[in-house]
XYZ file of C-alpha atoms in Angstrom:
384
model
C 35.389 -18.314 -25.654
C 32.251 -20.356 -24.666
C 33.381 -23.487 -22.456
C 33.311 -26.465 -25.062
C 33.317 -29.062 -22.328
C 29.356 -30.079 -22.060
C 30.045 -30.321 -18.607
C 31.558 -27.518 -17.027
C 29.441 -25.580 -19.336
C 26.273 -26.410 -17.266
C 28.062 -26.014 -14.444
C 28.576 -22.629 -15.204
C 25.350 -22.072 -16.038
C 23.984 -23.550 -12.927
C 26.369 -20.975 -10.884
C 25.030 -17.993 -13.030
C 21.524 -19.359 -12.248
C 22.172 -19.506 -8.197
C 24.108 -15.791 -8.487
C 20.708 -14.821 -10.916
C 18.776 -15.500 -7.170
C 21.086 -13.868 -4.996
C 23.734 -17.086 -4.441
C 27.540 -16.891 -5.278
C 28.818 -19.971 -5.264
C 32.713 -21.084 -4.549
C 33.268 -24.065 -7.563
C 35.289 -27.328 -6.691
C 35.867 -29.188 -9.931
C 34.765 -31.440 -11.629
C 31.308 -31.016 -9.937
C 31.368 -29.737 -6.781
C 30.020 -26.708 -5.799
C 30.150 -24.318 -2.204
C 27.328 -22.297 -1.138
C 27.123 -20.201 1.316
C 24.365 -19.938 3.779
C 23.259 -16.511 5.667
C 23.138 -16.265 9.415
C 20.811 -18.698 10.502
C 20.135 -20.844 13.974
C 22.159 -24.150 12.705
C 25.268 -22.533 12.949
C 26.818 -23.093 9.442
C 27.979 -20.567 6.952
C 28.305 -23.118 3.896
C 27.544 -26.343 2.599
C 29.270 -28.306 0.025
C 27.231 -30.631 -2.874
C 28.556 -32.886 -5.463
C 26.165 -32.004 -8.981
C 27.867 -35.113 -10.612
C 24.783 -37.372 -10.758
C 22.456 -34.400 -11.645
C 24.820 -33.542 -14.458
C 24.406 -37.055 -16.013
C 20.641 -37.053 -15.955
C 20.447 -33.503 -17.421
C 22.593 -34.978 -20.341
C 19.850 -37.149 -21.010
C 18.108 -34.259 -22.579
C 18.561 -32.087 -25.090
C 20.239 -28.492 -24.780
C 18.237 -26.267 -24.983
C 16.061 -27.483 -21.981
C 19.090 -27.320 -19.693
C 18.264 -23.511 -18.538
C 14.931 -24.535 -17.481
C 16.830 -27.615 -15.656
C 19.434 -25.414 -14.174
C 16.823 -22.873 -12.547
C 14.612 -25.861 -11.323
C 17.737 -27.387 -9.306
C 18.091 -24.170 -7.623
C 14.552 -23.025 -7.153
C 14.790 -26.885 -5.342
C 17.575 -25.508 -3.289
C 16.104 -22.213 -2.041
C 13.022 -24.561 -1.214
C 14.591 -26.755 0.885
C 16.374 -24.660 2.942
C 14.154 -21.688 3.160
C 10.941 -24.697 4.291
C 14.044 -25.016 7.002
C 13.428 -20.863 7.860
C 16.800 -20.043 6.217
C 16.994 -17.221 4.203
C 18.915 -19.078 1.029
C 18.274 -17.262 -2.584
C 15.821 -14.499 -3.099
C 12.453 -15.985 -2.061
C 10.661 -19.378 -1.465
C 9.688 -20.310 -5.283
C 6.238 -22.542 -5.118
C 6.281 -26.726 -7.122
C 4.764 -26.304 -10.067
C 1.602 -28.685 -8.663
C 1.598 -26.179 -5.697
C -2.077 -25.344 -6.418
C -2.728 -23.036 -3.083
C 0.067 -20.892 -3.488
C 0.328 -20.252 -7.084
C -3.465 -19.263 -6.950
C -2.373 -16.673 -4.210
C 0.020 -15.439 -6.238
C -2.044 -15.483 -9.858
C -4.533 -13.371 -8.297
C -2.483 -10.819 -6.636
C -0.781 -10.516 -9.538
C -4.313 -9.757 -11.064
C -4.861 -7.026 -8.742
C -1.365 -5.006 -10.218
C 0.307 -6.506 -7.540
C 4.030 -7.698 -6.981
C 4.419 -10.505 -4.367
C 6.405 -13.186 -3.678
C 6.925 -16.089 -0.981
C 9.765 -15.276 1.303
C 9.075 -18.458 3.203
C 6.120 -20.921 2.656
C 3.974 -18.922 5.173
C 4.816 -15.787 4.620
C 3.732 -13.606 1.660
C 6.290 -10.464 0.396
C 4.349 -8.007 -1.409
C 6.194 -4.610 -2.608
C 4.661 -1.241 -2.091
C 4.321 1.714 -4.714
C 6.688 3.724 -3.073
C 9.140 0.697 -2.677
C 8.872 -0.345 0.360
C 7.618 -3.796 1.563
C 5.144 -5.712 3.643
C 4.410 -9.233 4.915
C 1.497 -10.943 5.367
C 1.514 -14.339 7.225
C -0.842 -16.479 5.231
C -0.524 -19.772 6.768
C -4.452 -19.850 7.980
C -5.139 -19.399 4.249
C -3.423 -22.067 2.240
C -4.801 -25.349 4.230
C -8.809 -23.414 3.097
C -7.506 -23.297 -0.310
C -5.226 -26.635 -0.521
C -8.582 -28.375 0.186
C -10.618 -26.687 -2.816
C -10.275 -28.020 -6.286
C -8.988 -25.155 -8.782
C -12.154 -23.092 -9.219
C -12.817 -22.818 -5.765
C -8.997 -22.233 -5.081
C -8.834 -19.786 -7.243
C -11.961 -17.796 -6.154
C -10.864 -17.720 -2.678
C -7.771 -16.629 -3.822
C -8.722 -13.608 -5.701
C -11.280 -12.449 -2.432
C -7.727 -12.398 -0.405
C -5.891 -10.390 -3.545
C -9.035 -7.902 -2.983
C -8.522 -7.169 0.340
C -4.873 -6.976 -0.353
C -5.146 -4.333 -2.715
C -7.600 -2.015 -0.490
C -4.547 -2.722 2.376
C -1.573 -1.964 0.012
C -3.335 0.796 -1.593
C -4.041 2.849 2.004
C -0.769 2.463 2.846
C 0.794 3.128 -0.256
C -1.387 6.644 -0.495
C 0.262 9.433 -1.294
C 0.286 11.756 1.626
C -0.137 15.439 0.753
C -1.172 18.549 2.015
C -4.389 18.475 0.184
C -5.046 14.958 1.103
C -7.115 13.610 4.015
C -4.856 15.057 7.155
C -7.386 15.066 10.088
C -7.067 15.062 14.316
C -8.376 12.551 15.832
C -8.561 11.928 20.178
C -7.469 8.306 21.366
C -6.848 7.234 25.319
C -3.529 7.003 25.386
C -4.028 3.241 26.853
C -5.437 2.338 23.824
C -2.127 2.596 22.093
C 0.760 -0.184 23.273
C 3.391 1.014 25.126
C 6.201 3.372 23.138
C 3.494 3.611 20.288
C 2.509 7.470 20.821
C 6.364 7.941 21.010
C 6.584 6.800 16.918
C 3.641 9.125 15.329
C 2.462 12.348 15.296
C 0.559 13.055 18.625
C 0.198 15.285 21.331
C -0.964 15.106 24.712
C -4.778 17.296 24.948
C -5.567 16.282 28.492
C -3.868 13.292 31.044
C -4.719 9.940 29.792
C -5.855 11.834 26.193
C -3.830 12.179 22.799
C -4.570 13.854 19.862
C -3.307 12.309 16.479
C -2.354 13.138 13.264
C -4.335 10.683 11.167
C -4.944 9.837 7.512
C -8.256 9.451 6.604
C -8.809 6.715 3.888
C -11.804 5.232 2.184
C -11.020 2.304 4.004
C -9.155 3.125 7.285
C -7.948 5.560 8.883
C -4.119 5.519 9.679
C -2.155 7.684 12.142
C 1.162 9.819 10.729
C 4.467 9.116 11.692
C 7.854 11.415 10.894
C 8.547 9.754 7.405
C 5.033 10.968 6.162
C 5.999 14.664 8.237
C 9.242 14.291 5.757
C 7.644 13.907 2.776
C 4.973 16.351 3.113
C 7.575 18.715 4.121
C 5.863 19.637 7.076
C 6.721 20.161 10.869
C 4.704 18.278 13.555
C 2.966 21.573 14.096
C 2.083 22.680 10.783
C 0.827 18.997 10.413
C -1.714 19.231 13.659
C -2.610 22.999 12.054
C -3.255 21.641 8.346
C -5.211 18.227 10.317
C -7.300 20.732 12.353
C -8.383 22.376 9.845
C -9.229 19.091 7.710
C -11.097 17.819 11.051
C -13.223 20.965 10.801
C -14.057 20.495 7.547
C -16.075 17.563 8.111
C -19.805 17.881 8.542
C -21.617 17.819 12.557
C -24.670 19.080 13.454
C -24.988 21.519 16.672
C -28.123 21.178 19.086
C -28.877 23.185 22.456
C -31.260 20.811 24.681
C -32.111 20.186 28.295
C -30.994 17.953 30.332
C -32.671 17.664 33.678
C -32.471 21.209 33.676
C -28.907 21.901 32.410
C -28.779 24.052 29.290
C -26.681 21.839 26.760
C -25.078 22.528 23.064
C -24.721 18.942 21.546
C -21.662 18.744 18.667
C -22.202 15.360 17.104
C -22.017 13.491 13.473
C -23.227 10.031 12.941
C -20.347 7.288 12.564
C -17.918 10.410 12.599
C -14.719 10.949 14.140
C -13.660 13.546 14.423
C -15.884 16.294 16.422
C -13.258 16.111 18.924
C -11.202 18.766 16.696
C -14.127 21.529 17.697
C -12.986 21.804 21.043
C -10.465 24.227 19.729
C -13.568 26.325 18.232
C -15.597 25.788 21.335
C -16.591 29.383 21.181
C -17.902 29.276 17.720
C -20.469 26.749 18.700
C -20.931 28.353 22.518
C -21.431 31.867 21.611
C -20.218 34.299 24.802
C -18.884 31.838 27.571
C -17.377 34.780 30.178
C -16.747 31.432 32.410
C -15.977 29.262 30.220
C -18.069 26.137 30.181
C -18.166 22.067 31.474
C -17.441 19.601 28.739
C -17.192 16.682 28.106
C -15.934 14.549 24.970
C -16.794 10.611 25.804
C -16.710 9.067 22.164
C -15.397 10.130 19.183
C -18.918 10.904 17.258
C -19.976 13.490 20.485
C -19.066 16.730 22.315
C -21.561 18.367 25.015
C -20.993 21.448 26.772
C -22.988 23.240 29.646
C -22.207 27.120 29.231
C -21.240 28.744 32.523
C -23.768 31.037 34.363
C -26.573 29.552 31.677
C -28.060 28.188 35.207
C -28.311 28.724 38.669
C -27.295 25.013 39.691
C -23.644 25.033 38.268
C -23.220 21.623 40.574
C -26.387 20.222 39.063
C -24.370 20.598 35.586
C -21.448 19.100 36.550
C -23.486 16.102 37.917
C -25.308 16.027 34.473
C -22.582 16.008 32.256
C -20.903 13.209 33.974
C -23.530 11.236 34.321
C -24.360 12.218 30.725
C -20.288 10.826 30.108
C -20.412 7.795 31.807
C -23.572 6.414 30.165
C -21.864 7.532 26.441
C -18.260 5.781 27.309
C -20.434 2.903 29.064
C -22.135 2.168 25.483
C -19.545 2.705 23.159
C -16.499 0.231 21.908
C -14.617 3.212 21.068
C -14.456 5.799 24.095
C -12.437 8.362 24.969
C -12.814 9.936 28.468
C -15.744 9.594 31.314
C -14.102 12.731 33.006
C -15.733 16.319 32.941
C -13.548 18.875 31.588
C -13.886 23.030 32.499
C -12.968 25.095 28.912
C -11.970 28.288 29.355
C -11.806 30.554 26.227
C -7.873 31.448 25.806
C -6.118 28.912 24.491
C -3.740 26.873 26.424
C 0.161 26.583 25.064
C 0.747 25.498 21.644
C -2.923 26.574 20.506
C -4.916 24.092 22.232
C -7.935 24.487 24.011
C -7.049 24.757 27.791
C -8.899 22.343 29.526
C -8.513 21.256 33.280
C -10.487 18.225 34.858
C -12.929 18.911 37.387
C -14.790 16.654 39.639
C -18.201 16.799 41.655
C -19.618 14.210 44.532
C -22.437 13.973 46.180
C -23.231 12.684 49.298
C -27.169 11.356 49.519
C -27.287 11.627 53.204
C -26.150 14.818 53.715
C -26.821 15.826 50.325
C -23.471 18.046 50.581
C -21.204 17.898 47.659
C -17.473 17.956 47.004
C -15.828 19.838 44.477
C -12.244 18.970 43.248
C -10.258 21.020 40.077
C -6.483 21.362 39.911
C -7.156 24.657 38.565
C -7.372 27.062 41.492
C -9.423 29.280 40.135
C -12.390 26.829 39.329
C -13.654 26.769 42.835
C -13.678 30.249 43.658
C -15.513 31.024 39.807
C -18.505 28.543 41.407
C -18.724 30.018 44.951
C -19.207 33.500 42.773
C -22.158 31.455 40.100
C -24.339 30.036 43.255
């Protein structure tokens, strides 16, 4: 039977309204109430409030207002204490004359969006496939607490944009016949324990090659949940990415360079003509020797064909002259070192490749040759 005492009946209804937002209260008649706090740095577990002067002024108006009253009191209480950075109800609900943030949330909302304040500063917003992100948004809401509403809410909706474009990469759906490609990164371009968490392989020292996802907007490496949806081992990812890689459009060129014979692989703003170095041949034709290469930026691969020229030293001082000045003027390089491709592939499928090194000395114009490969050395004594 409903509780015909006026006030344990909005009592009641106040502790349905805290266990509505995640809060089960202990009750201490008349008025009191117990609720519980989750770990937090103030050591306490619980705090106890007396609701008997709030339950007089809510009597002042008329019934059916009291739900609206009830949910206020405890949207008050999750405000207080999460503005404290503890984690009390289901989110950090914004005043009703809380123009900055209820503009930020209005317009992500717009956008097909579902968000929420976990804490004043911090923005929850819920993924398609049910997961969640934050974004810290405290830079934003002093720009819009000092616009009046139009502007507010202008600025607002230019964040929700962006937002969207964000939520939507990540919230892709990865398939085989979506946008798997390889893509070649320094490995001290990642922090450490970062290659350890995605899909990548090591192609040469100080060189990985990653599984990415390319997006209209970004382009965002795999990790093992994406390997588990799709179903797919690690390998059969880097096969299916390779492939995707390939597919995207270079142009080839043979030139000169100071007398070295050179096939140019290159795309504008691509990147991705890294992935050819495991078709090498197809843009090299017969390479008995293999052939020097270098890969210094992601847009650009040059290779000098062994036994194209009688100065196989005078290549390998090209091309890394040629790979220094490319790493030297891009923000994004790869490698200044000069490679030696051979035609089998190395383990796994890739293309072996084995650094190789030339000085010269101007005074005695004598030059030093240095490969970990034993067999590069002899292969040039046998080309001069």
């Amino acid at each position: 039977m409903p509780d015909t005492n006026p006030q344990a009946a909005f009592l009641n209804l106040l502790a349905s309204t805290y266990a509505r937002y995640g809060v089960e209260i202990q009750a201490f008649p008349p008025t009191g109430m117990r609720l519980p706090l989750p770990p937090n740095d103030q050591g306490r577990d619980s705090f106890d409030i007396d609701y008997a002067d709030t339950v007089a002024q809510v009597f002042q108006y008329p019934e059916e207002q009291h739900p609206e009253f009830a949910e206020q009191i405890v949207f008050g209480m999750m405000r207080q204490l999460r503005s404290r950075g503890i984690a009390f109800g289901t989110h950090y609900p914004p005043l009703s004359t809380d123009l900055a943030r209820l503009a930020m949330l209005a317009a992500v909302g717009s956008r097909g969006l579902k968000a929420q304040f976990d804490f004043p500063d911090s923005l929850l917003l819920t993924l398609p496939d049910g997961g969640t992100i934050r974004k810290d948004v405290g830079g934003l809401l002093p720009l819009l607490e000092g616009l009046d509403e139009e502007h507010a809410v202008e600025k607002a909706v230019e964040f929700a944009a962006a937002l969207e474009n964000q939520v939507s990469d990540m919230g892709t759906p990865v398939t085989p016949e979506g946008r798997l490609r390889t893509r070649l990164y320094p490995e001290s371009s990642f922090p450490e324990g970062v290659l350890a968490q995605i899909v990548a392989r090591p192609l040469v020292p100080g060189v990985a090659e990653v599984v990415v996802l390319d997006l209209p907007d970004t382009i965002r490496p795999l990790n093992p949940g994406d390997l588990e949806r799709l179903g797919l081992s690690a390998e059969q990812a880097f096969d299916r990415a390779i492939e995707g890689a390939l597919s995207e459009p270079v142009e080839v060129a043979r030139m000169d360079a100071l007398g070295t014979p050179i096939v140019h692989i290159g795309s504008d703003n691509g990147f991705y003509v890294g992935s050819h170095l495991h078709v090498l041949a197809r843009h090299l034709g017969e390479a008995r020797y293999g052939a020097l290469v270098v890969f210094p930026s992601p847009p650009v691969v040059m290779a000098h064909v062994l036994g194209e020229s009688d100065n196989p030293l005078g290549a390998m001082s090209t091309l890394q002259d040629l790979a220094a000045r490319f790493t030297a003027d891009t923000d994004k390089p790869i490698s200044d070192k000069l490679y030696w491709w051979r035609p089998e592939s190395a383990a796994g499928g890739r293309p072996r490749l084995v650094e190789v090194r030339v000085e010269l000395d101007e005074q005695t114009q004598r030059a030093g040759v240095y490969s970990e490969d034993e067999d590069f050395i002899p292969l040039l004594r046998s080309l001069n």
